[in-house]
Coordinates of C-alpha atoms and ligand atoms in Angstrom, one line a residue:
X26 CA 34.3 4.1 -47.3
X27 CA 36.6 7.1 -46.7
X28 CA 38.3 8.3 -49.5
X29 CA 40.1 11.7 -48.8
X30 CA 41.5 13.0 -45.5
X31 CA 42.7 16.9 -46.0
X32 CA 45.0 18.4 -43.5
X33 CA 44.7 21.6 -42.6
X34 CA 47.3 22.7 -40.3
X35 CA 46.4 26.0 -38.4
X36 CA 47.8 29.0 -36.0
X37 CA 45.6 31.5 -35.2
X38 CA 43.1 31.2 -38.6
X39 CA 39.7 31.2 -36.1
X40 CA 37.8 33.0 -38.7
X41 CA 38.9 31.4 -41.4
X42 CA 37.9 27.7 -40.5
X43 CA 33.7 28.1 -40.9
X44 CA 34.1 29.5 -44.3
X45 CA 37.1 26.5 -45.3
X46 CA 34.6 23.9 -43.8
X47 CA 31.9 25.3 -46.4
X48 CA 34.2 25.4 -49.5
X49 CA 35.4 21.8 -48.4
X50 CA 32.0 20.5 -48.3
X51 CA 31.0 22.4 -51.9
X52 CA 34.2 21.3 -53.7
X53 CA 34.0 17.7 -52.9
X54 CA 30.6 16.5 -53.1
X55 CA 30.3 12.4 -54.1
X56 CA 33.4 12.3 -52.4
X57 CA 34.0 10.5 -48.7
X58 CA 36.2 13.0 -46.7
X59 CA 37.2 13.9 -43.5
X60 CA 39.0 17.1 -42.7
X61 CA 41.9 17.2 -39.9
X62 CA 42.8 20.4 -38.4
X63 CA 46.4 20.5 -36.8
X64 CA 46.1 23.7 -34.1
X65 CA 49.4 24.9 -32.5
X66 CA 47.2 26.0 -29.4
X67 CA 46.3 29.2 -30.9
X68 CA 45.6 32.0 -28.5
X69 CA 42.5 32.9 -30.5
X70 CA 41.0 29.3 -30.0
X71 CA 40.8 28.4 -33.5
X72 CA 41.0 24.6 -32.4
X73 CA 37.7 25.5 -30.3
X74 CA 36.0 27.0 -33.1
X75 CA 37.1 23.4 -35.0
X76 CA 35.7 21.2 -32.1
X77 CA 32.3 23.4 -32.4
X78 CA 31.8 22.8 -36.2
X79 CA 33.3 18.9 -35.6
X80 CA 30.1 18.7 -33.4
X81 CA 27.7 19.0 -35.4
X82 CA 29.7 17.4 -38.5
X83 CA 32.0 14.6 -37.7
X84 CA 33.3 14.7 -40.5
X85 CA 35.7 17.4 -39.2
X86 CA 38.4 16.4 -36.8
X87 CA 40.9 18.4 -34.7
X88 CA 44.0 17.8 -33.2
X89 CA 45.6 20.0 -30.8
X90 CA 49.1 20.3 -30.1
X91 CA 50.5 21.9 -27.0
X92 CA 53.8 23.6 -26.8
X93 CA 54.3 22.8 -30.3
X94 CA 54.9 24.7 -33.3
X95 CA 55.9 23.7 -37.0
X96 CA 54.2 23.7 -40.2
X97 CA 55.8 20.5 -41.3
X98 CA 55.9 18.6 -38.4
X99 CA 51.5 19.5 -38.2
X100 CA 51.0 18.2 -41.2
X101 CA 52.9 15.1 -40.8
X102 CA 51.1 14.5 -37.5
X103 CA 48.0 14.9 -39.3
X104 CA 48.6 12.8 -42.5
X105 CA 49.8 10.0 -39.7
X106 CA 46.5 10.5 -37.6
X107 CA 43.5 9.1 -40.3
X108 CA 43.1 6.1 -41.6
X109 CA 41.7 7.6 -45.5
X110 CA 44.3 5.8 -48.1
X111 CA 44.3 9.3 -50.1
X112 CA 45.6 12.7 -48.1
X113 CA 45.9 16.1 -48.7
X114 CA 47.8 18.8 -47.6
X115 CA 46.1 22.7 -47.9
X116 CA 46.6 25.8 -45.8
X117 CA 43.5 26.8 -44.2
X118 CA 43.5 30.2 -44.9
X119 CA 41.5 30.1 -48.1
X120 CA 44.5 31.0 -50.6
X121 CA 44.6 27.6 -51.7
X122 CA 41.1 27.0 -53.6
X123 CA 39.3 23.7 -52.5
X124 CA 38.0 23.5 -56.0
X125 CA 41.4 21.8 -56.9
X126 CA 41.0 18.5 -54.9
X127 CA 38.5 16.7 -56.9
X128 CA 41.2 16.9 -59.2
X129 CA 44.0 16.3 -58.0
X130 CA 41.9 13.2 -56.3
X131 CA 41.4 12.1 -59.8
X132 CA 45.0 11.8 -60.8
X133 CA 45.6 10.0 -57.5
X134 CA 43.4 7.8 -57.2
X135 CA 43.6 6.5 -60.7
X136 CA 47.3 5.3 -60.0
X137 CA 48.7 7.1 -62.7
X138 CA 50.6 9.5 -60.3
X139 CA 51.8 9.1 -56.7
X140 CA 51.6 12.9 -56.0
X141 CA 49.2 15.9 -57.3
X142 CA 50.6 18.9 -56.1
X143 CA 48.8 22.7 -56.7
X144 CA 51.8 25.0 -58.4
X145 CA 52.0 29.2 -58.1
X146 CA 54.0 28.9 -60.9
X147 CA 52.9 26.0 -63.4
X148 CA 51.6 27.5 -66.9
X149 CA 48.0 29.1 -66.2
X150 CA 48.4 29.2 -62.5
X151 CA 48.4 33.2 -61.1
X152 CA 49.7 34.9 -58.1
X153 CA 48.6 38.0 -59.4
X154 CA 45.7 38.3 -56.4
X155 CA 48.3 37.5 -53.7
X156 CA 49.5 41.3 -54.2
X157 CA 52.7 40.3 -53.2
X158 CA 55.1 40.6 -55.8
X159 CA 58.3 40.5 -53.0
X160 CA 56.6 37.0 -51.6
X161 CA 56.5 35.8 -55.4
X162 CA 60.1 36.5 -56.2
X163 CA 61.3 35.1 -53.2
X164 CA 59.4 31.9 -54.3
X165 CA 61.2 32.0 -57.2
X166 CA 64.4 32.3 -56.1
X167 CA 63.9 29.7 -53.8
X168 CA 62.5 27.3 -55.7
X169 CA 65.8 27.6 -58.4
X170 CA 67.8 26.8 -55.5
X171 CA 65.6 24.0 -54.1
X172 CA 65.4 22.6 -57.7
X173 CA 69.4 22.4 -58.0
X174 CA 69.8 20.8 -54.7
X175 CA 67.5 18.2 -54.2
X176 CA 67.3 17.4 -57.9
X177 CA 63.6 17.8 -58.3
X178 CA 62.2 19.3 -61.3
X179 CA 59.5 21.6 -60.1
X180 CA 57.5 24.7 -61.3
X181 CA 57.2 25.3 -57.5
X182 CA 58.5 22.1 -54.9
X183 CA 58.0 24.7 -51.9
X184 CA 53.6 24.6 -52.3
X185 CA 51.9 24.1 -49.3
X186 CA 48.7 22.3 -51.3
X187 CA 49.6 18.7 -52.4
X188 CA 48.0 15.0 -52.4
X189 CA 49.4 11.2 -52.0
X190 CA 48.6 7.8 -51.1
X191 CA 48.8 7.7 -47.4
X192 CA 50.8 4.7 -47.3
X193 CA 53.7 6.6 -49.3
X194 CA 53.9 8.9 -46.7
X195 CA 53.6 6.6 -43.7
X196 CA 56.4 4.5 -45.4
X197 CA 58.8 6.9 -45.1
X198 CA 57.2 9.5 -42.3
X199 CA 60.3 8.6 -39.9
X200 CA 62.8 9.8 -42.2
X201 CA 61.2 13.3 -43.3
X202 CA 63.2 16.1 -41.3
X203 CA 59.6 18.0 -40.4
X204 CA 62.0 21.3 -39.9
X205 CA 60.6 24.4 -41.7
X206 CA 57.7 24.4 -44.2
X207 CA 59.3 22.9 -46.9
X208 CA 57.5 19.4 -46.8
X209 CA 56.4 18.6 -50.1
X210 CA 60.3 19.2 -50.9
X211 CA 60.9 16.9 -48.0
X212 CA 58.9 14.5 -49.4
X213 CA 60.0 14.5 -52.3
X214 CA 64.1 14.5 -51.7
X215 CA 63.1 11.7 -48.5
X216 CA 61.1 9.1 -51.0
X217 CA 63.8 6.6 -52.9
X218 CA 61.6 5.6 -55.6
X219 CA 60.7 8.5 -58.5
X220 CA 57.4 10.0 -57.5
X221 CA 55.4 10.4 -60.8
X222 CA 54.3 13.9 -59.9
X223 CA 51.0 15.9 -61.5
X224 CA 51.2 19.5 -61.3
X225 CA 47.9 21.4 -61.3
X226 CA 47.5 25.6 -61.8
X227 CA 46.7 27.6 -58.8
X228 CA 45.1 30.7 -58.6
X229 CA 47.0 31.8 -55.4
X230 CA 44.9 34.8 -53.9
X231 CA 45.6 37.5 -51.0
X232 CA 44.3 36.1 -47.3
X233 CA 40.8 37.9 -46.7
X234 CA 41.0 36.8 -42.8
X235 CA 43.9 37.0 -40.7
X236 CA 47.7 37.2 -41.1
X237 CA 50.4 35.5 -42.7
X238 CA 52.7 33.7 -40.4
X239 CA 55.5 32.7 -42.9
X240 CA 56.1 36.3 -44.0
X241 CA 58.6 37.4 -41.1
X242 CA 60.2 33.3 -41.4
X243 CA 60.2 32.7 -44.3
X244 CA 63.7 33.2 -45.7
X245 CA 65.0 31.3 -42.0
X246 CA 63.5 28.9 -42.3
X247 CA 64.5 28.2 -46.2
X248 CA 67.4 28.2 -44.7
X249 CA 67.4 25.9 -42.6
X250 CA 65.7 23.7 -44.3
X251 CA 68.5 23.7 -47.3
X252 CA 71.0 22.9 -44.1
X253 CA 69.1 20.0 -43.2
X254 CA 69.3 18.3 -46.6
X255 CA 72.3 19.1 -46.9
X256 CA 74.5 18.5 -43.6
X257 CA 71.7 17.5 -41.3
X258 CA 72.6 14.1 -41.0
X259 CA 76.2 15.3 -40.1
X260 CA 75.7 18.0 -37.7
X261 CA 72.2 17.7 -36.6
X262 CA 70.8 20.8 -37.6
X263 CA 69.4 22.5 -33.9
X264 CA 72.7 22.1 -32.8
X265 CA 74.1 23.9 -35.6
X266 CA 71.9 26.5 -34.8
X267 CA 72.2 26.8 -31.6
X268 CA 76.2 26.7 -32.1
X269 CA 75.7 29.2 -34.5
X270 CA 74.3 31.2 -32.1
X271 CA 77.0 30.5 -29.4
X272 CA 79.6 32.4 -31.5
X273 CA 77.7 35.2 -32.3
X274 CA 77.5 35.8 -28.3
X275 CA 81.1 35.4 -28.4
X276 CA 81.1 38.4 -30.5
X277 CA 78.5 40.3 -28.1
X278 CA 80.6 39.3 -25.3
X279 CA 83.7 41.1 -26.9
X280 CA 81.6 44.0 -28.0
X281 CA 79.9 44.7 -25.0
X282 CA 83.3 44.2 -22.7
X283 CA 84.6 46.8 -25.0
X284 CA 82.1 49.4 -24.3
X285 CA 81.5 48.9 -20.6
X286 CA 85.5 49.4 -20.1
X287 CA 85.2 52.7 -22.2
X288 CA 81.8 53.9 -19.9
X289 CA 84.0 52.3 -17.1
X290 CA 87.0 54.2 -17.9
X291 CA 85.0 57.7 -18.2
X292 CA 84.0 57.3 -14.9
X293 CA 87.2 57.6 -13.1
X294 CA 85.8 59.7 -10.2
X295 CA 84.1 57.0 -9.1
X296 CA 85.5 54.2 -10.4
X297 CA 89.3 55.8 -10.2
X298 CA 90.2 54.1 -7.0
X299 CA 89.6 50.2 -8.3
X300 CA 92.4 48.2 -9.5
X301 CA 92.6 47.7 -13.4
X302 CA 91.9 44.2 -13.4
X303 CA 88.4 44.8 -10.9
X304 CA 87.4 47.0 -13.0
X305 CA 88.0 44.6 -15.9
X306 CA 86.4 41.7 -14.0
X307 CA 83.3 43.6 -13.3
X308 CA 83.1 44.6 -17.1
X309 CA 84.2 41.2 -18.6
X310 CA 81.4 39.5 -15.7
X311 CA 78.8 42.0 -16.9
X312 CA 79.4 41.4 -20.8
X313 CA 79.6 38.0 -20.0
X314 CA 75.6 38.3 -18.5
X315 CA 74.8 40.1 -21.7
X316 CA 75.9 37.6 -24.0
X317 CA 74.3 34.6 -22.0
X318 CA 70.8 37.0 -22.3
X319 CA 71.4 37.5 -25.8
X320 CA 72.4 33.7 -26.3
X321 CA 69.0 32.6 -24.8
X322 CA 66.7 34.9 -26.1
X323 CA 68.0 33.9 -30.1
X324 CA 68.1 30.4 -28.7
X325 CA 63.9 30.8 -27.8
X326 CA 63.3 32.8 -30.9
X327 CA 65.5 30.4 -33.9
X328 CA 66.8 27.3 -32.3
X329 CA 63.5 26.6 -30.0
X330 CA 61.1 28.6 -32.3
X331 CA 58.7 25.3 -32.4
X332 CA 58.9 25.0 -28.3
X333 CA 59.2 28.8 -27.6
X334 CA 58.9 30.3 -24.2
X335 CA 56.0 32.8 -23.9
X336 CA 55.5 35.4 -21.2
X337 CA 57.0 36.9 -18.4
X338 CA 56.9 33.9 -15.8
X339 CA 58.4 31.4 -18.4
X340 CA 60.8 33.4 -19.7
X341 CA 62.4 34.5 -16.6
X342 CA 62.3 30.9 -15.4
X343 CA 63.9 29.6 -18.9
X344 CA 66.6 32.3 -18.3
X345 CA 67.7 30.8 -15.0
X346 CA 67.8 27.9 -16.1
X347 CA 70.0 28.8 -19.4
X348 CA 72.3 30.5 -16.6
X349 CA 72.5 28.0 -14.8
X350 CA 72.8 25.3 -18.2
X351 CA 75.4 27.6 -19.1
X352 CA 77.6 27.8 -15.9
X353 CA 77.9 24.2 -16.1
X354 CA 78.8 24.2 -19.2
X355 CA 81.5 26.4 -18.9
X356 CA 83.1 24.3 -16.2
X357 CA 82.9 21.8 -18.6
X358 CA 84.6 23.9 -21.4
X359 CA 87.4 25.2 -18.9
X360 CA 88.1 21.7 -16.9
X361 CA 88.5 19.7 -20.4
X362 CA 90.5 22.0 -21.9
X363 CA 93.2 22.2 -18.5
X364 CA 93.2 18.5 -18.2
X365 CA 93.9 18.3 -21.9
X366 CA 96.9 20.7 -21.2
X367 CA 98.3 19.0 -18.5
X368 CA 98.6 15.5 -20.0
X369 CA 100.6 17.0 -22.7
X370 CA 98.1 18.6 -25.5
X371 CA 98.3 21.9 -27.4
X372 CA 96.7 24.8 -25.9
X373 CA 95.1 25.7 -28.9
X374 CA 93.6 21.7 -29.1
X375 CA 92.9 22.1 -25.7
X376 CA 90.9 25.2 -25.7
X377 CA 89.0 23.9 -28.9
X378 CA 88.0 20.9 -27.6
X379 CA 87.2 22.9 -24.2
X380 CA 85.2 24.8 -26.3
X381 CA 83.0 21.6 -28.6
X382 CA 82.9 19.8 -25.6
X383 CA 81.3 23.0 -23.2
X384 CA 78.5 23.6 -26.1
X385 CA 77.9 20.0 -26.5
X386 CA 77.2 19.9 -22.5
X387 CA 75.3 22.8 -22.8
X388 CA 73.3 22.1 -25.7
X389 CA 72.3 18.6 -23.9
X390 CA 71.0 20.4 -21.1
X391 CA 69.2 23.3 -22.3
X392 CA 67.1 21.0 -24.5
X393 CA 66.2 18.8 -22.2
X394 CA 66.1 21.5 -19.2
X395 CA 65.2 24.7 -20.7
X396 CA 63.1 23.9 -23.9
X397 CA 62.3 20.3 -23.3
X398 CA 58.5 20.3 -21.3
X399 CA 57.0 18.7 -24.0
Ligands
LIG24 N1 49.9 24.0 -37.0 C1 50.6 25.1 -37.5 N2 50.1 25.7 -38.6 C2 50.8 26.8 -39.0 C3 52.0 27.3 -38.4 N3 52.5 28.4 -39.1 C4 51.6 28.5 -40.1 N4 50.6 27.6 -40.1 C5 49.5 27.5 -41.0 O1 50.0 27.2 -42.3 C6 49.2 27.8 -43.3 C7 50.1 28.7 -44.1 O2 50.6 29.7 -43.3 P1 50.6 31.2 -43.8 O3 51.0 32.0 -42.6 O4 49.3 31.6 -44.4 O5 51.8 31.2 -44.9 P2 51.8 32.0 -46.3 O6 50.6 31.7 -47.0 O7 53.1 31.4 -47.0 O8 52.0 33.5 -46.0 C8 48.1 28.5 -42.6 O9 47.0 27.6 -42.6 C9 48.6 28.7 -41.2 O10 47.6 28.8 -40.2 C10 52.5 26.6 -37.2 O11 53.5 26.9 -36.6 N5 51.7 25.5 -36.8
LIG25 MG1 48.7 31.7 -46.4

C-alpha cells in the first residue's frame, strides 16, 4: 500500500533530479513512496530527464505544467494529484536532506501530529553550509513578521520541506491563496483547527547544481504574500498589483512628458514653427506610449510573473494587445467620468470613479486577453 508521496516542485534543476531520485530511494527504504515532480516547462527539460528515470522506476511521476509558474501553486497541484494518505513537500535541489522524511513520517503517521515540518532555525538545525548569511537574515526577519501576523508560532513558518495527511490538505486546498512560496504559512494561517505541529532540525546546505530561483524574488514575493493574508479577500491581490503598477505609470507619464517638452523645447529650430499645444500633444502622446510600455512590461514581470510572456514574437504581440486593452480602457475611464459630470456629480468624483472604473476594464481585459492563454 502506498504510504508517502513527496512533491518535488522543479524549474530548471535537470541535474539535480538523478541524484534526488537516489537519496529518495536511500532515505526511505521499508517505506512505499512515490515521488511527484511538478516542472514549470523548464527550458533545460528537467521534466524529460523526470519521464526518463519514471521509466524505468514508476515509482517516479511527473507532472508538467505549461505556461505556468509558482512555487505554491506546484506543490498544491501535486499534493492534489496522488492518492498516498501522507505527503511531503521538499525542494529538489538537494538542500533539503531526504534523510529527514522517515522521520518526519514517523511523527505523522503515528497521529500524534498533523504536520512535520524541517526548520533552518529550530535548536541544532544549521545554515552554516548555505553560505548565505544575507539569505539567513532575511529569513529571519521574515519569519518575525510572519510569526506576528498570522499568529503561528514558528522557528521558521516560511520552510519549503514539510509533511501532512493528504486529506488535511485536500480539505482545505480551495482556500489556500497558492501566491508566492509561502505555503506551509498558507497552510497553516488557511487550516481552522490547531495543527499540532513537529518541528525537526535541518542542516540547510549551499545548492551543488544549478541556481537559486528565489534569490532575485524573494523579498516580492514576501510581500505579497503578507498582502494576501491580509487584504486579499478585500482587494484581490493581482489587481492590487497590477493597480499598483498603474500609478507608478502615471508617474512615468508625468516624468517623461516633462523631459520630452524640455528636449522639445531645445530644439526650437526645428520644432520653432509648431504651435505650443502640438508640440505638447506630441510630447504628452509620446509619454503616454512610454508609460503604457512601462505599464506592461512590470505587469509581465510582477502581476503576470506566473503566466509571463517570453520572447520576441510574444511579447510584441502581448504589447498590442495591452495597447489596445488600454485604449479601451481609457474610453471607459474618460466616458464614465463625463457622464458622471453631466448628471450632476463632482469633478473630482467623477474623474475618480473614471479612473477605478477604467483600471477595472482594463484589468478584466488584459487578464483574459493578454495574460490569459492558459
Ligand atoms: N514548479 C516550480 N518550481 C519552482 C519554481 N521556482 C522555484 N522552484 C523550485 O522550488 C525549489 C526551491 O527553489 P530555489 O530556487 O532553490 O529557492 P531557494 O532554495 O530559496 O534559493 C527548487 O526545487 C526549485 O526548482 C517555479 O516557479 N515553479
Ligand atoms: Mg534551493
Amino acid at each position: 500500500m502506498l504510504q508517502l508521496a513527496v512533491i518535488l516542485p522543479t524549474y530548471r534543476e535537470r541535474a539535480n533530479i538523478a541524484p534526488m531520485v537516489a537519496r529518495l530511494d536511500a532515505a526511505l527504504q521499508g517505506v512505499a513512496w512515490e515521488a511527484i515532480f511538478v516542472d514549470d516547462n523548464s527550458p533545460d527539460g528537467t521534466a524529460e530527464e523526470a519521464r526518463r528515470i519514471s521509466l524505468s522506476d514508476p515509482r517516479i511521476r511527473v507532472i508538467e505544467r505549461i505556461g505556468r509558474r509558482g512555487l505554491a501553486s506546484a506543490a498544491i497541484e501535486g499534493m492534489c494529484a496522488t492518492a498516498a494518505p501522507i505527503v511531503a513537500v521538499m525542494d529538489a535541489d538537494q538542500q533539503h536532506d531526504p534523510a529527514l522524511l522517515p522521520q518526519m513520517l514517523a511523527a505523522v503517521q503515528g497521529g500524534e501530529y498533523d504536520i512535520a515540518y524541517a526548520s533552518r532555525f529550530a535548536e541544532g538545525a544549521s545554515t552554516a553550509e548555505w553560505g548565505r548569511p544575507d539569505r539567513v537574515k532575511a529569513s529571519g526577519l521574515a519569519n518575525r513578521i510572519a510569526n506576528k501576523v498570522t499568529g503561528v508560532e514558528l522557528s521558521d513558518p516560511m520552510s519549503g520541506y514539510f509533511m501532512l495527511h493528504a486529506q488535511t490538505l485536500r480539505a482545505d486546498a480551495h482556500r489556500l491563496s497558492g501566491v508566492g512560496f509561502k505555503i506551509l504559512l498558507d497552510i497553516l494561517a488557511t487550516v481552522d483547527k490547531p495543527l499540532r505541529v513537529k518541528e525537526f532540525p535541518l542542516n540547510f546546505v549551499a545548492r551543488t547544481e544549478g541556481e537559486s530561483k528565489l534569490d532575485q524574488t524573494v523579498v516580492f514575493e514576501f510581500l505579497v504574500g503578507l498582502y494576501d493574508k491580509w487584504l486579499g479577500r478585500i482587494i484581490p491581490t493581482r489587481f492590487a498589483l497590477f493597480g499598483t503598477v498603474g500609478a507608478m505609470g502615471v508617474a512615468v507619464q508625468l516624468g517623461a512628458l516633462w523631459g520630452l517638452l524640455t528636449v522639445i523645447a531645445g530644439e526650437r529650430f526645428v520644432y520653432g514653427n509648431w504651435s505650443e499645444s502640438a508640440t505638447f500633444n506630441t510630447a504628452n502622446t509620446l509619454a503616454a506610449i512610454i508609460a503604457m510600455t512601462f505599464n506592461f512590461v512590470l505587469n509581465n514581470e510582477l502581476t503576470y510573473s506566473d503566466k509571463r510572456l517570453r520572447g520576441f514574437g510574444p511579447l510584441l504581440r502581448g504589447w498590442a494587445q495591452f495597447a489596445l486593452t488600454c485604449s479601451l480602457g481609457l474610453l471607459t475611464n474618460v466616458g464614465s467620468a463625463a457622464v458622471l459630470k453631466t448628471i450632476g456629480f463632482p469633478a473630482v468624483v467623477a474623474v475618480i470613479v473614471g479612473i477605478v472604473l477604467g483600471s477595472v476594464w482594463n484589468f478584466a481585459l488584459s487578464s483574459r486577453f493578454v495574460w490569459g492563454k492558459y
